[in-house]
Amino acid sequence: MQKAVVIGAGMAGLMAAAVLARQYGDVILLDPDRMPDGALARKAVPQGQHAHALLKSGEEVMSGLFPGFVDDLIARGAHQFRVRSQWRTWGGTGWAPPVDIGLTMMSQTRPLIEHLIPERVMALEAVSTETGRVEALVSGRSERVTGVVVAGHEIAADLVVDASGRGGRTDAWLSGAGIAPPRKSTVAPELSYTSALFSRKINQGPDFGGWLMFGHPPETRSAVALPVEGDRWLVTAADRFGTTVEAEEAAFRGFLADLPDDRFVTLLAGEKPVSDFTRYRVAQVYMRHFDETDMPDNYVPIGDVIATFNPIYAQGMSIAALQAQALADALAGGGAGGVFQRYVGRAVEVARWAWLLGQANDLGYDQFAGDVGPDVTAVSRTLQRLNAALPDHPELMGDLGQAIHLFVSPESLEQAVESALAGATP
């Protein structure tokens, strides 16, 4: 195995490059933009200035790829909190009681992660970067992609990883190479959100933690407050289905004051914004069904190329990490030949877990529309049964946490609910 090309230096591309550097002597990381100097928001990641979370499964993969990753985050001001006890969630009528389910999560800005990971990747001897926009895939002999075209120049490759993200031209590249693009499902979560960084005076006590108020249908409003590096709160206010939050302090605070609980108003009392107010909107999300198609055996899609998700559920980075682990397993399982076939099943499967969980939560909104199948309806029923059973079966909170953090499938969660209600040990 000689040369691999990774299209896109976002989180998925960076993790893929780290995986490839273990086996390829030359890994070229291609991106239209240069990396920023320092923990700054990237132009190509407009959603990067808003609240993000790295689910535990994704954190564990990153820690495996980059030993000491969590320690580095903490050293630069990130915070580690216990899920459900220090990460507090709104239950629709009140804040859920703090319960320790044995998981922790980090709290930091996304630019901090996007600064640490490139530092680690660029230090790898096999990895080099080139600035340029991919124009085409090059197809050669049967069932192979032989490289990419950048600025009219062909870069040969033994393996091509497409991490071009939602802004890439995957379908056009595949069609241009004579490869039929996969079927694509879409749904419309219609989420718009506004965020800003605020000063933060507290660093201990019951208010010091992550506060997550997700709208429960028919309520469309949500808010998140995360303690992040630099003694700051990162606060995101979101609404859905055509309603937006103005990117201005008075309107932003007014939105928070109209929420069902005054927690966010209390947290920001006496605090001042220390950044601009920025807005972002996600109208549709999609999944490409790569597992239904025949692709060249040395072409690997990853991250947003396979699927995008309602960002309110914080699944994207962790799915990219799990797919990077799937790539590592595929390479370890047989070398360069047939990588796509060994990789695609697991890569699409973990994306499907997140896709089902997100849609199952969104299904309660009458405004939600798209390619919703019976499997989504089944997961929605499972979540309803679980919530109804929690007062008598609090142990199910741990099973729910395992599913939300993408350690197990939604079907495994259904089995846990069935076992609990049957009186058996899950």
Coordinates of C-alpha atoms in Angstrom, one line a residue:
M1 CA 0.0 0.0 0.0
Q2 CA 1.7 3.2 -1.2
K3 CA -0.5 6.3 -1.6
A4 CA -3.9 7.3 -0.3
V5 CA -5.7 10.6 -1.0
V6 CA -8.3 12.0 1.4
I7 CA -10.7 14.6 0.0
G8 CA -11.6 17.0 2.7
A9 CA -9.8 18.0 5.9
G10 CA -12.8 18.2 8.2
M11 CA -13.2 16.0 11.2
A12 CA -14.0 12.9 9.1
G13 CA -11.1 13.5 6.8
L14 CA -8.6 14.1 9.6
M15 CA -9.5 10.9 11.4
A16 CA -9.4 8.9 8.2
A17 CA -5.9 10.3 7.5
A18 CA -4.8 9.2 10.9
V19 CA -6.1 5.7 10.3
L20 CA -4.4 5.5 6.8
A21 CA -1.1 6.8 8.1
R22 CA -0.7 3.5 10.0
Q23 CA -0.5 1.5 6.8
Y24 CA 0.2 3.9 3.9
G25 CA 3.5 5.5 3.2
D26 CA 2.0 8.6 1.6
V27 CA -1.3 10.1 2.7
I28 CA -2.3 13.3 0.9
L29 CA -5.0 15.4 2.7
L30 CA -6.7 17.7 0.1
D31 CA -8.9 20.6 1.1
P32 CA -10.0 23.9 -0.6
D33 CA -9.0 25.9 2.5
R34 CA -6.0 26.2 4.7
M35 CA -6.2 25.3 8.4
P36 CA -6.5 28.3 10.7
D37 CA -3.7 29.0 13.2
G38 CA -5.1 28.4 16.6
A39 CA -8.5 27.3 17.9
L40 CA -10.5 29.5 15.5
A41 CA -13.7 28.8 13.7
R42 CA -13.1 27.5 10.2
K43 CA -14.6 29.2 7.2
A44 CA -15.7 25.9 5.7
V45 CA -17.4 24.9 9.0
P46 CA -20.1 27.6 9.5
Q47 CA -21.8 25.5 12.1
G48 CA -18.6 25.3 14.1
Q49 CA -19.4 28.4 16.2
H50 CA -22.4 26.7 17.7
A51 CA -22.8 24.2 20.6
H52 CA -21.4 20.8 19.8
A53 CA -21.0 17.7 21.8
L54 CA -18.8 14.6 21.3
L55 CA -20.7 11.5 22.3
K56 CA -18.8 9.0 24.4
S57 CA -18.4 6.5 21.6
G58 CA -16.8 9.1 19.4
E59 CA -14.5 10.3 22.2
E60 CA -13.3 6.7 22.8
V61 CA -12.4 6.3 19.1
M62 CA -10.5 9.7 19.1
S63 CA -8.7 8.7 22.3
G64 CA -7.6 5.5 20.5
L65 CA -6.4 7.4 17.4
F66 CA -4.8 10.2 19.4
P67 CA -3.6 9.0 22.9
G68 CA -4.0 11.7 25.5
F69 CA -6.7 13.4 23.5
V70 CA -9.0 14.0 26.6
D71 CA -6.0 15.1 28.7
D72 CA -5.1 17.6 26.0
L73 CA -8.7 19.0 26.0
I74 CA -8.7 19.4 29.8
A75 CA -5.3 21.0 29.8
R76 CA -6.6 23.7 27.4
G77 CA -9.7 24.4 29.4
A78 CA -12.3 21.9 28.5
H79 CA -14.5 20.3 31.2
Q80 CA -15.4 16.7 31.8
F81 CA -18.9 16.1 33.2
R82 CA -21.0 13.0 34.2
V83 CA -23.8 12.3 31.8
R84 CA -27.3 12.8 33.3
S85 CA -26.0 14.1 36.6
Q86 CA -23.8 17.0 35.4
W87 CA -25.2 17.1 31.9
R88 CA -28.8 18.1 32.9
T89 CA -31.6 17.5 30.5
W90 CA -35.1 18.9 30.3
G91 CA -37.9 16.3 30.5
G92 CA -40.7 18.4 29.0
T93 CA -42.2 19.5 32.3
G94 CA -39.0 19.9 34.4
W95 CA -35.3 19.1 34.6
A96 CA -34.7 15.3 34.8
P97 CA -33.4 14.3 38.2
P98 CA -29.6 13.9 38.2
V99 CA -28.7 10.2 37.8
D100 CA -25.2 8.8 37.2
I101 CA -25.3 6.3 34.4
G102 CA -21.6 5.7 34.3
L103 CA -20.7 7.8 31.2
T104 CA -18.8 11.1 31.0
M105 CA -18.7 13.7 28.2
M106 CA -16.4 16.6 27.5
S107 CA -17.6 20.2 27.1
Q108 CA -15.6 22.6 24.9
T109 CA -16.0 24.6 21.7
R110 CA -15.7 22.7 18.4
P111 CA -12.8 24.9 17.2
L112 CA -10.8 23.6 20.2
I113 CA -11.3 20.0 18.9
E114 CA -10.6 21.1 15.4
H115 CA -7.3 22.6 16.5
L116 CA -6.1 19.7 18.5
I117 CA -6.9 17.0 15.9
P118 CA -5.1 18.7 13.0
E119 CA -2.1 19.2 15.3
R120 CA -1.9 15.5 15.8
V121 CA -2.6 14.6 12.2
M122 CA 0.0 17.0 10.7
A123 CA 2.6 15.6 13.0
L124 CA 2.3 12.1 11.4
E125 CA 5.2 11.4 9.1
A126 CA 3.1 9.9 6.3
V127 CA 0.6 12.8 6.1
S128 CA 1.0 15.8 3.9
T129 CA -1.5 18.5 2.9
E130 CA -2.4 20.2 -0.4
T131 CA -4.7 23.1 -0.9
G132 CA -7.0 22.6 -3.8
R133 CA -10.5 21.7 -5.0
V134 CA -11.2 18.3 -6.4
E135 CA -12.7 18.4 -9.9
A136 CA -13.1 14.7 -10.7
L137 CA -12.4 11.2 -9.7
V138 CA -10.2 9.2 -12.2
S139 CA -11.4 5.7 -13.0
G140 CA -9.1 3.2 -14.6
R141 CA -9.3 -0.5 -14.9
S142 CA -12.4 -2.3 -13.8
E143 CA -13.7 -1.7 -10.3
R144 CA -10.9 0.8 -9.4
V145 CA -10.5 4.5 -8.9
T146 CA -6.9 5.5 -9.8
G147 CA -6.9 9.1 -8.4
V148 CA -8.4 12.5 -8.4
V149 CA -8.1 15.7 -10.5
V150 CA -7.2 19.0 -8.8
A151 CA -6.7 22.1 -10.9
G152 CA -6.4 20.0 -14.1
H153 CA -3.7 17.9 -12.5
E154 CA -4.1 14.2 -11.8
I155 CA -3.0 12.9 -8.4
A156 CA -2.7 9.1 -8.5
A157 CA -3.8 7.1 -5.5
D158 CA -4.2 3.5 -4.5
L159 CA -7.1 4.5 -2.2
V160 CA -9.4 7.5 -2.3
V161 CA -11.4 8.5 0.8
D162 CA -14.2 10.9 0.1
A163 CA -14.6 13.1 3.2
S164 CA -15.8 16.1 1.2
G165 CA -18.8 16.7 3.4
R166 CA -22.2 18.1 2.7
G167 CA -20.6 20.7 0.4
G168 CA -18.8 18.1 -1.8
R169 CA -19.8 17.0 -5.2
T170 CA -19.9 13.3 -4.5
D171 CA -22.8 12.4 -6.9
A172 CA -21.3 14.4 -9.7
W173 CA -17.8 12.9 -9.2
L174 CA -19.2 9.3 -9.2
S175 CA -21.3 9.9 -12.3
G176 CA -18.4 11.5 -14.1
A177 CA -16.3 8.4 -13.4
G178 CA -19.1 6.2 -14.8
I179 CA -20.3 5.0 -11.4
A180 CA -23.9 5.1 -10.5
P181 CA -24.5 7.3 -7.3
P182 CA -26.3 5.5 -4.5
R183 CA -30.0 6.1 -3.6
K184 CA -30.5 9.0 -1.3
S185 CA -33.1 9.5 1.4
T186 CA -34.0 12.9 2.8
V187 CA -36.0 14.3 5.7
A188 CA -36.6 17.9 6.8
P189 CA -35.9 18.7 10.5
E190 CA -36.0 22.4 9.7
L191 CA -33.8 23.7 12.5
S192 CA -32.4 27.2 12.8
Y193 CA -30.2 28.3 15.6
T194 CA -28.3 31.3 17.0
S195 CA -25.3 31.1 19.3
A196 CA -22.9 33.3 21.2
L197 CA -20.2 33.0 23.8
F198 CA -20.8 34.7 27.2
S199 CA -18.6 35.4 30.1
R200 CA -18.8 32.8 32.9
K201 CA -18.2 33.6 36.6
I202 CA -19.0 30.2 38.0
N203 CA -16.7 27.1 37.9
Q204 CA -18.3 25.0 40.5
G205 CA -21.5 24.3 42.3
P206 CA -24.9 22.9 41.1
D207 CA -25.2 25.4 38.2
F208 CA -21.8 24.4 36.8
G209 CA -22.5 21.8 34.1
G210 CA -24.1 21.3 30.7
W211 CA -27.8 22.3 30.4
L212 CA -29.7 20.8 27.5
M213 CA -33.3 21.8 26.9
F214 CA -34.6 19.9 23.9
G215 CA -38.1 20.8 22.7
H216 CA -40.6 18.1 23.3
P217 CA -43.4 18.1 20.6
P218 CA -45.3 20.2 20.1
E219 CA -42.8 22.6 21.7
T220 CA -40.3 23.6 18.9
R221 CA -37.9 25.7 21.0
S222 CA -34.6 24.4 22.4
A223 CA -31.6 25.9 24.2
V224 CA -28.2 24.6 25.2
A225 CA -25.6 26.1 27.6
L226 CA -22.1 24.6 27.8
P227 CA -19.2 25.7 30.0
V228 CA -16.3 25.9 27.7
E229 CA -12.6 26.9 27.8
G230 CA -11.7 30.5 28.6
D231 CA -14.3 30.8 31.4
R232 CA -17.1 31.2 29.0
W233 CA -20.6 29.9 28.4
L234 CA -21.4 28.8 24.8
V235 CA -25.2 29.2 24.5
T236 CA -27.2 28.1 21.5
A237 CA -30.9 29.0 21.1
A238 CA -32.9 27.0 18.4
D239 CA -36.3 26.9 16.9
R240 CA -37.8 24.9 14.1
F241 CA -40.1 24.8 11.1
G242 CA -39.6 28.4 9.9
T243 CA -39.2 30.3 13.1
T244 CA -35.8 31.8 13.8
V245 CA -33.9 33.4 16.7
E246 CA -32.6 36.8 15.9
A247 CA -28.8 37.3 16.0
E248 CA -29.0 40.2 18.4
E249 CA -28.5 40.3 22.2
A250 CA -31.9 41.6 23.3
A251 CA -33.9 39.2 21.0
F252 CA -31.6 36.3 22.1
R253 CA -32.2 37.0 25.8
G254 CA -35.9 37.5 25.1
F255 CA -36.1 34.1 23.5
L256 CA -34.4 32.5 26.5
A257 CA -36.8 34.3 28.8
D258 CA -39.8 32.8 27.0
L259 CA -38.7 29.2 27.5
P260 CA -40.6 27.0 29.9
D261 CA -37.9 27.4 32.6
D262 CA -35.8 30.3 33.6
R263 CA -32.5 28.3 34.0
F264 CA -30.8 30.0 31.0
V265 CA -31.8 33.5 32.2
T266 CA -30.4 32.7 35.6
L267 CA -27.1 31.3 34.2
L268 CA -26.6 34.5 32.1
A269 CA -27.6 37.0 34.7
G270 CA -24.8 39.5 35.0
E271 CA -22.9 37.8 32.2
K272 CA -22.0 39.6 28.9
P273 CA -21.6 38.4 25.4
V274 CA -17.9 38.0 24.4
S275 CA -18.5 37.1 20.7
D276 CA -20.8 38.0 17.9
F277 CA -24.2 36.3 17.6
T278 CA -24.1 33.8 14.7
R279 CA -26.9 31.9 13.0
Y280 CA -27.1 28.7 11.1
R281 CA -29.9 26.7 9.5
V282 CA -30.4 23.1 8.5
A283 CA -33.4 22.5 6.3
Q284 CA -32.8 18.9 5.2
V285 CA -30.6 16.0 6.1
Y286 CA -29.9 12.9 4.0
M287 CA -28.5 9.4 3.9
R288 CA -26.8 7.9 0.9
H289 CA -27.4 4.1 0.8
F290 CA -23.9 3.1 -0.2
D291 CA -24.6 -0.4 1.2
E292 CA -27.1 -1.0 -1.7
T293 CA -24.6 -0.2 -4.5
D294 CA -21.5 -1.5 -6.2
M295 CA -18.6 0.9 -5.7
P296 CA -15.0 0.7 -6.7
D297 CA -13.2 -1.4 -4.1
N298 CA -10.7 1.4 -3.3
Y299 CA -13.2 4.2 -2.9
V300 CA -14.3 4.9 0.7
P301 CA -17.0 7.5 1.6
I302 CA -17.0 8.8 5.2
G303 CA -18.8 11.3 7.4
D304 CA -21.3 13.6 5.9
V305 CA -20.8 12.0 2.5
I306 CA -22.7 9.0 3.8
A307 CA -25.2 10.8 6.0
T308 CA -26.1 14.1 7.8
F309 CA -28.2 14.4 10.9
N310 CA -30.4 16.8 12.8
P311 CA -27.5 18.7 14.7
I312 CA -29.6 19.1 17.8
Y313 CA -28.7 15.4 18.6
A314 CA -24.9 16.0 18.4
Q315 CA -24.3 12.8 16.4
G316 CA -22.1 13.9 13.4
M317 CA -18.6 14.0 14.9
S318 CA -19.1 10.7 16.7
I319 CA -20.5 8.9 13.6
A320 CA -17.4 10.1 11.6
A321 CA -15.2 8.7 14.4
L322 CA -17.0 5.4 14.4
Q323 CA -16.6 5.2 10.6
A324 CA -12.9 5.9 10.9
Q325 CA -12.7 2.9 13.2
A326 CA -14.6 0.9 10.6
L327 CA -12.0 1.9 8.1
A328 CA -9.2 0.8 10.4
D329 CA -10.9 -2.5 10.9
A330 CA -11.4 -2.9 7.1
L331 CA -7.8 -2.2 6.4
A332 CA -6.6 -4.6 9.1
G333 CA -8.9 -7.3 7.7
G334 CA -7.3 -7.7 4.4
G335 CA -5.1 -4.9 3.1
A336 CA -5.8 -2.6 0.2
G337 CA -8.0 -4.9 -1.9
G338 CA -11.7 -4.9 -1.4
V339 CA -11.6 -2.2 1.3
F340 CA -15.0 -0.8 0.3
Q341 CA -16.8 -4.1 0.7
R342 CA -15.3 -4.8 4.1
Y343 CA -16.0 -1.2 5.3
V344 CA -19.4 -0.2 3.9
G345 CA -21.6 -2.4 6.0
R346 CA -20.4 -1.1 9.4
A347 CA -20.0 2.5 8.2
V348 CA -23.6 2.7 7.0
E349 CA -24.9 0.7 10.0
V350 CA -23.7 3.2 12.6
A351 CA -25.0 6.1 10.5
R352 CA -28.4 4.2 10.4
W353 CA -28.5 4.1 14.2
A354 CA -28.1 7.9 14.5
W355 CA -30.5 8.4 11.6
L356 CA -33.2 6.3 13.2
L357 CA -32.8 7.8 16.7
G358 CA -33.0 11.4 15.4
Q359 CA -36.1 10.8 13.2
A360 CA -37.8 8.8 16.0
N361 CA -37.5 11.9 18.2
D362 CA -38.6 14.2 15.4
L363 CA -41.6 12.1 14.4
G364 CA -43.8 13.7 17.1
Y365 CA -43.9 17.0 15.1
D366 CA -46.7 17.3 12.6
Q367 CA -44.4 19.6 10.5
F368 CA -41.7 16.9 10.1
A369 CA -41.6 15.5 6.6
G370 CA -39.5 13.2 4.5
D371 CA -38.7 9.6 3.7
V372 CA -39.7 8.1 7.0
G373 CA -40.0 4.3 7.0
P374 CA -41.5 1.7 9.4
D375 CA -38.2 1.2 11.2
V376 CA -38.4 4.9 12.4
T377 CA -41.9 4.3 13.6
A378 CA -40.8 1.2 15.5
V379 CA -37.9 3.1 17.3
S380 CA -40.3 5.9 18.1
R381 CA -42.6 3.4 19.8
T382 CA -39.7 2.0 21.7
L383 CA -38.7 5.4 23.1
Q384 CA -42.3 6.1 24.1
R385 CA -42.5 2.7 26.0
L386 CA -39.1 3.4 27.6
N387 CA -40.2 6.8 28.9
A388 CA -43.4 5.4 30.3
A389 CA -41.5 2.5 32.0
L390 CA -38.7 4.7 33.5
P391 CA -40.5 5.4 36.9
D392 CA -40.6 1.6 37.6
H393 CA -37.5 0.7 35.7
P394 CA -34.8 3.4 36.3
E395 CA -32.2 0.9 35.1
L396 CA -33.4 1.6 31.5
M397 CA -31.8 5.1 31.7
G398 CA -28.4 3.3 31.4
D399 CA -29.7 1.4 28.3
L400 CA -31.0 4.6 26.8
G401 CA -27.6 6.3 27.4
Q402 CA -25.8 3.4 25.6
A403 CA -28.1 3.9 22.6
I404 CA -27.9 7.7 22.5
H405 CA -24.1 7.5 22.7
L406 CA -24.1 5.0 19.8
F407 CA -22.6 2.0 21.6
V408 CA -25.6 -0.2 20.7
S409 CA -28.3 -0.2 18.1
P410 CA -31.9 1.0 18.5
E411 CA -32.9 -2.6 18.2
S412 CA -30.8 -3.4 21.2
L413 CA -32.7 -0.7 23.1
E414 CA -36.0 -2.3 22.1
Q415 CA -34.7 -5.6 23.5
A416 CA -33.8 -4.0 26.8
V417 CA -37.3 -2.5 27.1
E418 CA -38.9 -5.8 26.3
S419 CA -36.8 -7.6 28.9
A420 CA -37.5 -5.0 31.6
L421 CA -41.2 -5.1 31.0
A422 CA -41.2 -8.9 31.0
G423 CA -39.5 -8.9 34.4
A424 CA -36.3 -10.4 33.1
T425 CA -32.7 -9.1 33.4
P426 CA -31.8 -7.2 30.2

